[in-house]
Coordinates of N, CA and C in Angstrom, one line a residue:
M1 N -0.4 -9.3 0.6 CA -0.3 -9.4 -0.8 C 0.2 -10.7 -0.8
P2 N 1.9 -11.4 -0.9 CA 1.8 -12.8 -1.3 C 0.5 -13.9 -1.1
G3 N 0.1 -13.7 0.8 CA -0.6 -14.4 0.9 C 0.0 -16.0 1.0
S4 N 1.2 -16.1 1.1 CA 1.9 -18.0 0.5 C 3.5 -17.9 1.3
I5 N 3.4 -18.7 1.7 CA 4.7 -19.6 2.3 C 5.3 -19.7 1.6
Y6 N 6.4 -18.8 1.5 CA 7.8 -19.3 1.0 C 9.5 -18.9 2.1
V7 N 9.6 -19.8 1.5 CA 11.3 -20.3 2.2 C 12.5 -20.0 1.3
K8 N 13.0 -19.6 1.1 CA 14.6 -19.8 1.3 C 16.2 -19.1 1.5
H9 N 16.6 -19.4 1.0 CA 18.4 -19.3 1.7 C 18.2 -17.9 0.8
V10 N 18.7 -17.0 2.0 CA 19.2 -15.2 1.1 C 20.5 -15.1 0.2
A11 N 21.1 -16.2 0.9 CA 22.2 -16.2 -0.6 C 22.0 -17.0 -2.3
D12 N 20.7 -17.3 -1.5 CA 20.0 -18.5 -3.0 C 19.2 -16.9 -3.7
L13 N 19.3 -16.3 -3.2 CA 17.7 -15.3 -3.8 C 19.1 -14.3 -5.2
P14 N 18.2 -13.9 -6.1 CA 18.7 -13.7 -7.0 C 19.1 -11.6 -6.6
R15 N 19.5 -11.0 -7.7 CA 20.3 -9.4 -6.5 C 19.7 -8.7 -7.6
E16 N 19.9 -7.8 -7.2 CA 20.2 -5.8 -7.7 C 21.4 -5.5 -8.0
S17 N 22.2 -5.4 -8.9 CA 23.8 -5.5 -8.3 C 23.2 -3.8 -8.9
R18 N 24.0 -2.9 -8.2 CA 24.7 -1.6 -8.7 C 25.8 -1.3 -8.4
R19 N 26.5 0.2 -9.3 CA 27.5 0.9 -9.0 C 28.7 -0.5 -9.2
Q20 N 28.9 -0.9 -10.4 CA 28.9 -2.1 -10.7 C 29.9 -3.1 -9.1
G21 N 28.4 -3.8 -8.2 CA 28.5 -4.5 -7.5 C 28.9 -3.6 -6.2
A22 N 28.7 -2.6 -6.6 CA 29.2 -1.8 -4.9 C 28.0 -1.5 -3.7
Y23 N 27.1 -1.9 -4.7 CA 25.4 -2.5 -3.9 C 24.3 -2.4 -4.5
E24 N 24.5 -4.9 -3.5 CA 23.4 -5.2 -4.0 C 22.0 -5.7 -3.2
R25 N 21.5 -5.8 -3.4 CA 20.1 -5.9 -2.8 C 18.8 -7.0 -3.5
T26 N 18.1 -7.8 -2.7 CA 17.2 -8.9 -3.1 C 15.8 -8.6 -2.1
G27 N 14.6 -8.6 -2.2 CA 13.6 -8.9 -0.7 C 12.7 -9.5 -1.5
V28 N 12.5 -9.8 0.0 CA 11.0 -10.1 0.3 C 9.4 -9.5 0.4
V29 N 8.3 -10.0 0.0 CA 6.9 -9.0 0.2 C 6.3 -9.7 1.9
M30 N 5.9 -8.8 2.2 CA 4.7 -9.5 3.2 C 3.8 -9.4 2.5
D31 N 2.8 -9.4 3.7 CA 0.9 -9.0 3.2 C 1.4 -6.9 3.3
A32 N 1.9 -6.7 4.1 CA 1.6 -5.2 5.3 C 2.9 -4.8 5.3
A33 N 4.8 -4.8 4.6 CA 5.6 -4.7 4.8 C 6.9 -5.4 3.7
N34 N 7.1 -4.5 3.0 CA 8.6 -5.2 2.4 C 9.8 -5.6 3.4
L35 N 10.9 -6.1 3.1 CA 12.7 -6.4 3.4 C 13.0 -6.5 2.5
S36 N 14.1 -5.8 2.9 CA 15.8 -6.5 1.5 C 16.3 -6.8 2.2
F37 N 17.0 -7.3 1.6 CA 18.6 -7.5 2.2 C 19.3 -6.8 1.2
V38 N 20.7 -6.2 1.9 CA 21.2 -4.8 1.5 C 23.2 -5.6 1.6
W39 N 23.6 -5.5 0.7 CA 25.1 -5.7 0.7 C 25.5 -4.3 0.8
V40 N 27.1 -4.0 0.9 CA 27.1 -2.5 0.8 C 29.0 -2.8 0.1
Q41 N 29.7 -2.4 -0.3 CA 31.1 -2.5 -0.9 C 31.4 -1.1 0.0
P42 N 32.8 -1.1 1.0 CA 33.4 0.4 1.6 C 32.8 1.2 0.4
D43 N 33.2 0.8 -1.1 CA 33.6 2.0 -1.6 C 32.6 3.4 -2.4
L44 N 31.1 2.6 -2.2 CA 30.2 3.2 -2.7 C 30.1 4.5 -2.8
Y45 N 30.3 4.7 -1.7 CA 31.0 6.4 -1.7 C 31.4 7.3 -2.0
E46 N 32.6 6.6 -1.9 CA 33.8 7.2 -2.3 C 33.8 8.2 -3.3
G47 N 34.6 9.6 -2.5 CA 34.1 10.8 -3.7 C 32.6 11.0 -3.3
Q48 N 32.0 11.0 -2.3 CA 30.3 11.6 -2.5 C 29.8 11.9 -0.8
T49 N 31.0 11.7 -0.3 CA 30.7 12.2 1.3 C 30.6 14.1 1.3
D50 N 29.9 14.1 2.0 CA 31.0 15.8 2.7 C 32.3 15.8 3.2
A51 N 31.9 16.7 4.0 CA 32.9 17.2 4.5 C 33.3 16.7 5.8
D52 N 32.3 16.4 6.5 CA 32.2 15.0 7.9 C 32.6 13.4 7.7
G53 N 32.1 13.7 5.9 CA 32.6 11.9 5.9 C 31.4 11.6 5.9
Q54 N 30.2 11.9 5.8 CA 28.8 10.8 6.3 C 28.2 10.9 4.1
A55 N 27.8 10.2 4.2 CA 27.2 9.8 2.7 C 25.9 10.4 2.8
P56 N 25.4 10.4 1.2 CA 24.1 10.7 0.3 C 23.7 10.9 1.5
G57 N 21.9 12.1 1.9 CA 20.8 11.1 2.3 C 19.0 10.7 1.3
H58 N 18.3 10.7 2.1 CA 17.1 10.5 1.3 C 16.2 10.9 2.2
H59 N 15.2 11.1 2.0 CA 13.8 10.4 2.4 C 12.7 9.9 2.0
H60 N 11.7 9.7 2.7 CA 11.0 8.5 1.8 C 9.6 8.7 3.1
P61 N 8.4 8.2 2.1 CA 6.8 8.5 3.2 C 6.5 7.0 3.9
F62 N 7.9 6.3 4.3 CA 7.9 4.8 4.6 C 8.1 4.3 6.1
D63 N 7.8 3.9 7.4 CA 8.9 3.5 8.4 C 9.7 2.4 8.0
Q64 N 11.0 3.0 7.9 CA 11.8 2.0 8.0 C 12.8 1.6 9.5
V65 N 13.1 0.2 9.4 CA 14.1 -0.3 10.7 C 15.5 -0.7 9.6
V66 N 16.5 -1.0 10.0 CA 17.8 -1.9 9.7 C 17.9 -2.0 10.6
Y67 N 18.9 -3.0 10.1 CA 18.9 -4.0 11.6 C 20.6 -4.7 10.5
V68 N 21.5 -4.9 11.2 CA 23.2 -5.3 10.7 C 23.4 -6.2 11.2
I69 N 23.2 -6.6 10.0 CA 23.9 -8.6 10.0 C 25.0 -8.7 10.2
E70 N 25.8 -7.8 9.6 CA 27.8 -7.7 8.8 C 28.4 -6.6 8.7
G71 N 29.5 -6.2 9.8 CA 29.6 -5.2 9.4 C 29.0 -3.9 10.3
E72 N 30.5 -2.9 9.4 CA 29.9 -1.9 11.0 C 29.3 -0.5 9.8
M73 N 28.6 0.5 10.0 CA 28.3 1.2 8.9 C 27.5 2.4 10.4
R74 N 28.5 3.6 9.6 CA 28.1 5.0 10.2 C 26.6 5.6 9.4
M75 N 25.7 5.6 10.1 CA 24.0 6.5 9.7 C 23.5 7.8 10.5
W76 N 24.0 8.9 9.4 CA 22.8 9.5 9.8 C 21.6 9.9 10.0
I77 N 20.3 9.7 10.7 CA 19.3 9.7 11.3 C 19.0 11.5 11.2
G78 N 18.0 12.3 10.3 CA 17.6 13.8 10.8 C 20.0 14.6 11.4
D79 N 19.7 14.8 12.9 CA 20.5 15.6 12.9 C 20.6 14.6 14.0
E80 N 21.2 13.0 14.6 CA 22.1 12.1 15.2 C 22.8 11.8 14.1
V81 N 23.8 10.7 14.0 CA 24.8 10.4 13.1 C 24.9 8.9 15.1
H82 N 24.6 8.0 14.2 CA 24.8 6.8 14.8 C 26.3 5.4 14.3
D83 N 26.7 4.9 15.1 CA 27.9 4.1 14.8 C 27.3 2.6 15.4
L84 N 26.6 2.0 14.6 CA 26.2 0.3 14.3 C 26.9 -0.4 14.1
R85 N 26.3 -1.6 14.8 CA 27.7 -2.6 14.5 C 26.2 -3.9 14.8
P86 N 27.2 -4.8 14.4 CA 26.7 -6.1 13.7 C 24.9 -6.8 15.2
G87 N 23.7 -6.9 15.2 CA 23.1 -6.7 15.7 C 22.1 -5.5 16.4
D88 N 23.1 -4.3 15.9 CA 22.7 -3.1 16.0 C 21.0 -3.0 15.3
V89 N 20.1 -2.4 16.3 CA 18.8 -1.9 15.0 C 18.7 -0.4 15.3
A90 N 18.3 0.0 13.8 CA 18.2 2.1 13.7 C 16.5 2.4 13.8
Y91 N 15.4 2.5 14.1 CA 14.0 2.3 13.3 C 14.2 4.0 13.1
I92 N 13.8 4.5 11.9 CA 13.5 5.5 11.3 C 11.8 6.0 10.6
P93 N 11.3 7.4 11.8 CA 10.4 7.2 11.2 C 9.6 7.4 9.7
R94 N 8.8 7.5 8.9 CA 8.4 8.1 7.7 C 9.2 9.2 7.4
D95 N 9.8 9.7 6.3 CA 9.5 11.2 5.7 C 11.1 11.6 6.8
V96 N 11.6 11.0 7.9 CA 12.8 11.6 8.6 C 14.4 10.9 7.1
P97 N 15.0 12.5 6.9 CA 16.1 12.4 6.1 C 17.0 11.5 6.8
H98 N 17.7 10.5 6.1 CA 18.8 9.8 6.7 C 20.2 8.9 6.0
G99 N 20.5 8.8 5.4 CA 21.8 8.3 5.3 C 23.1 7.4 5.9
G100 N 23.6 6.5 5.3 CA 24.2 6.1 5.8 C 25.6 4.8 4.8
S101 N 26.6 4.4 5.3 CA 27.2 3.6 4.2 C 28.9 3.4 5.4
P102 N 29.2 1.7 5.0 CA 30.6 1.2 5.8 C 31.4 2.2 6.4
S103 N 31.7 1.7 7.6 CA 32.1 2.6 8.5 C 34.0 2.6 8.3
N104 N 33.9 1.6 8.7 CA 35.3 0.9 8.9 C 35.8 -0.1 7.6
G105 N 35.6 0.3 6.4 CA 36.4 -0.1 4.8 C 36.5 -1.3 5.1
K106 N 34.3 -1.9 5.6 CA 34.9 -3.3 5.5 C 33.6 -3.5 4.9
P107 N 33.0 -4.2 3.8 CA 31.7 -4.2 3.5 C 30.8 -4.4 4.3
V108 N 29.2 -4.1 4.5 CA 28.2 -4.2 5.2 C 26.7 -4.9 4.6
H109 N 26.4 -5.8 5.4 CA 25.4 -6.8 4.9 C 24.0 -6.0 6.3
V110 N 23.2 -5.5 6.1 CA 22.0 -5.5 6.5 C 20.7 -5.2 5.9
M111 N 19.5 -5.7 6.4 CA 18.3 -6.0 6.2 C 17.4 -4.7 6.8
E112 N 16.6 -4.4 5.9 CA 15.9 -3.5 5.7 C 14.0 -3.4 6.0
I113 N 13.5 -3.1 6.4 CA 11.9 -3.3 6.2 C 11.5 -2.5 6.7
F114 N 10.4 -1.8 5.6 CA 9.6 -0.3 4.7 C 8.0 -1.4 5.2
A115 N 7.3 -0.5 5.6 CA 6.2 -0.3 6.2 C 5.3 1.1 6.2
P116 N 4.6 1.1 5.0 CA 3.8 0.1 4.6 C 4.5 -0.1 3.2
I117 N 3.9 -1.3 2.5 CA 4.9 -1.5 1.8 C 5.1 -0.7 0.4
R118 N 6.7 -0.6 0.1 CA 6.9 0.1 -1.2 C 7.0 -0.3 -2.3
T119 N 6.0 -0.3 -3.3 CA 5.6 -0.8 -4.7 C 6.7 -0.3 -4.8
D120 N 7.3 0.7 -5.2 CA 8.4 0.5 -5.9 C 9.9 -0.3 -5.8
Y121 N 9.7 -0.9 -4.6 CA 10.9 -1.9 -4.9 C 10.4 -3.7 -4.7
L122 N 8.7 -3.8 -5.2 CA 8.4 -5.2 -5.5 C 9.6 -5.7 -6.1
Y123 N 9.4 -5.2 -7.4 CA 10.5 -5.6 -8.5 C 11.9 -6.5 -7.7
I124 N 11.8 -6.4 -6.7 CA 13.3 -7.6 -6.7 C 12.5 -8.5 -5.3
A125 N 11.6 -8.6 -5.5 CA 10.7 -9.5 -4.4 C 10.0 -10.2 -6.0
E126 N 11.0 -9.7 -7.4 CA 9.9 -10.9 -8.2 C 10.3 -12.2 -8.0
H127 N 11.9 -12.5 -7.2 CA 11.4 -14.0 -7.4 C 10.6 -14.7 -6.3
Q128 N 10.3 -14.4 -5.7 CA 8.9 -14.2 -5.0 C 7.3 -14.0 -5.4
L129 N 6.9 -13.0 -6.2 CA 5.6 -13.1 -6.2 C 5.7 -13.6 -7.3
A130 N 6.6 -14.2 -8.0 CA 6.3 -15.2 -9.4 C 7.0 -16.1 -9.3
D131 N 7.2 -17.5 -7.8 CA 7.1 -17.8 -7.4 C 5.6 -19.6 -7.9
G132 N 6.2 -20.5 -7.8 CA 4.9 -21.5 -9.5 C 4.3 -21.3 -10.4
K133 N 4.7 -19.5 -11.0 CA 3.7 -18.9 -12.0 C 4.6 -19.3 -12.6
P134 N 3.9 -18.9 -14.3 CA 4.8 -19.2 -15.5 C 6.2 -19.2 -16.4
E135 N 7.3 -19.4 -16.4 CA 8.2 -18.4 -16.8 C 8.1 -17.4 -17.9
R136 N 8.8 -16.2 -17.8 CA 8.4 -15.3 -18.6 C 8.9 -15.2 -19.9
A137 N 8.4 -14.4 -20.5 CA 8.5 -15.3 -22.4 C 9.7 -13.9 -22.3
P138 N 10.6 -13.6 -24.1 CA 11.3 -13.0 -23.5 C 11.1 -11.5 -23.7
D139 N 9.2 -11.3 -24.3 CA 8.5 -10.0 -24.1 C 8.6 -8.8 -22.5
G140 N 8.9 -10.0 -21.6 CA 8.3 -9.9 -20.4 C 6.4 -10.4 -20.0
S141 N 6.2 -11.2 -21.1 CA 4.4 -11.3 -20.5 C 5.2 -12.8 -19.8
R142 N 3.8 -13.7 -20.1 CA 3.4 -14.9 -18.8 C 2.4 -15.3 -19.4
I143 N 2.9 -17.0 -20.8 CA 1.7 -17.6 -20.9 C 1.2 -18.5 -20.2
D144 N 0.6 -18.3 -19.3 CA 0.0 -19.6 -18.4 C -0.9 -21.2 -19.1
R145 N -0.6 -22.3 -19.3 CA -0.6 -23.0 -20.1 C -1.0 -24.2 -19.2
R146 N -1.9 -24.1 -18.0 CA -2.1 -24.9 -17.0 C -3.9 -25.4 -17.6
P147 N -4.2 -26.8 -18.2 CA -6.0 -26.7 -18.5 C -6.2 -25.3 -17.4
L148 N -8.0 -25.1 -17.5 CA -8.8 -24.1 -16.5 C -9.5 -24.5 -15.8
Q149 N -9.3 -25.6 -14.9 CA -10.1 -26.3 -13.8 C -8.2 -25.9 -12.2
E150 N -7.1 -25.9 -13.2 CA -6.2 -25.9 -12.4 C -6.3 -24.1 -12.8
I151 N -6.1 -23.0 -13.5 CA -6.6 -22.1 -13.0 C -7.5 -21.8 -11.8
R152 N -8.4 -22.3 -12.1 CA -9.5 -21.8 -11.4 C -9.1 -22.5 -10.4
A153 N -9.1 -23.5 -9.6 CA -8.3 -24.0 -8.2 C -7.0 -23.2 -8.0
A154 N -6.0 -22.5 -8.0 CA -5.2 -21.5 -7.7 C -5.3 -20.3 -7.8
A155 N -7.1 -20.2 -8.4 CA -7.6 -18.9 -8.2 C -7.9 -18.5 -6.8
G156 N -8.0 -19.7 -6.0 CA -8.3 -19.7 -4.3 C -9.6 -18.7 -4.6
D157 N -10.0 -17.7 -3.6 CA -11.2 -16.9 -3.9 C -11.8 -15.9 -4.6
S158 N -10.9 -15.8 -6.4 CA -11.9 -15.3 -7.0 C -12.3 -15.7 -7.5
R159 N -13.1 -14.8 -8.0 CA -14.2 -15.3 -9.0 C -13.9 -15.4 -10.2
L160 N -13.8 -16.8 -11.0 CA -13.3 -16.5 -12.8 C -15.4 -16.5 -12.9
T161 N -15.7 -15.8 -14.4 CA -16.9 -16.2 -14.7 C -16.8 -15.9 -16.2
T162 N -17.7 -16.4 -16.8 CA -18.3 -15.8 -18.4 C -18.8 -15.1 -19.2
H163 N -18.1 -15.1 -20.0 CA -19.1 -13.8 -20.7 C -20.6 -13.5 -20.3
A164 N -21.4 -15.1 -20.3 CA -22.6 -15.2 -20.4 C -22.9 -15.2 -19.4
Q165 N -22.0 -15.7 -17.6 CA -22.2 -15.5 -16.6 C -22.7 -13.7 -16.0
Q166 N -22.1 -12.6 -17.2 CA -21.8 -11.7 -16.5 C -23.1 -10.9 -17.4
H167 N -23.1 -10.9 -18.3 CA -24.5 -10.7 -19.2 C -25.5 -11.3 -18.7
E168 N -25.6 -12.4 -17.5 CA -27.0 -13.0 -17.4 C -27.1 -12.0 -15.8
A169 N -26.0 -11.4 -15.4 CA -25.4 -10.5 -13.9 C -26.1 -9.1 -14.5
G170 N -26.5 -9.2 -15.2 CA -26.7 -7.3 -15.7 C -25.4 -7.0 -16.1
H171 N -24.0 -7.1 -16.1 CA -23.4 -6.8 -16.5 C -22.9 -6.9 -18.4
P172 N -22.7 -5.7 -19.1 CA -22.3 -5.7 -20.2 C -21.1 -6.2 -19.9

């Protein structure tokens, strides 16, 4: 999908913030998967856990890997409960219910990898996908003010044609 090298420090990437900052994430997209960096505060699910203290869960049609960077979390995957610490990794097959939250009263920082690409998460990688692109106008559009030759060179293997060329080739 992106097809170009992208190098940044994770701390410098813009983050989506939810629930008054108790959940933050950013992302990077690859050709066949995407990854999210997630920061979760211990009070994210306060008042929403079940009788066993488990966080609410979900499932999705994507394979997922969770890698704990910092902190500790309790994660349930299917019928199993796992206590994860820094360096631990969990693989969650597509459509398997799962959920998790910080387990020791401290924040947790994880990296998640999803395959195939979660198109619903592409917006958290906008910083990468827009890298080198024109700035957005207030209405969200982009106006490319580069000369046509520069645009053609940047298009790579895309074929830019004129209306006359299309007509000559028999396309209306």
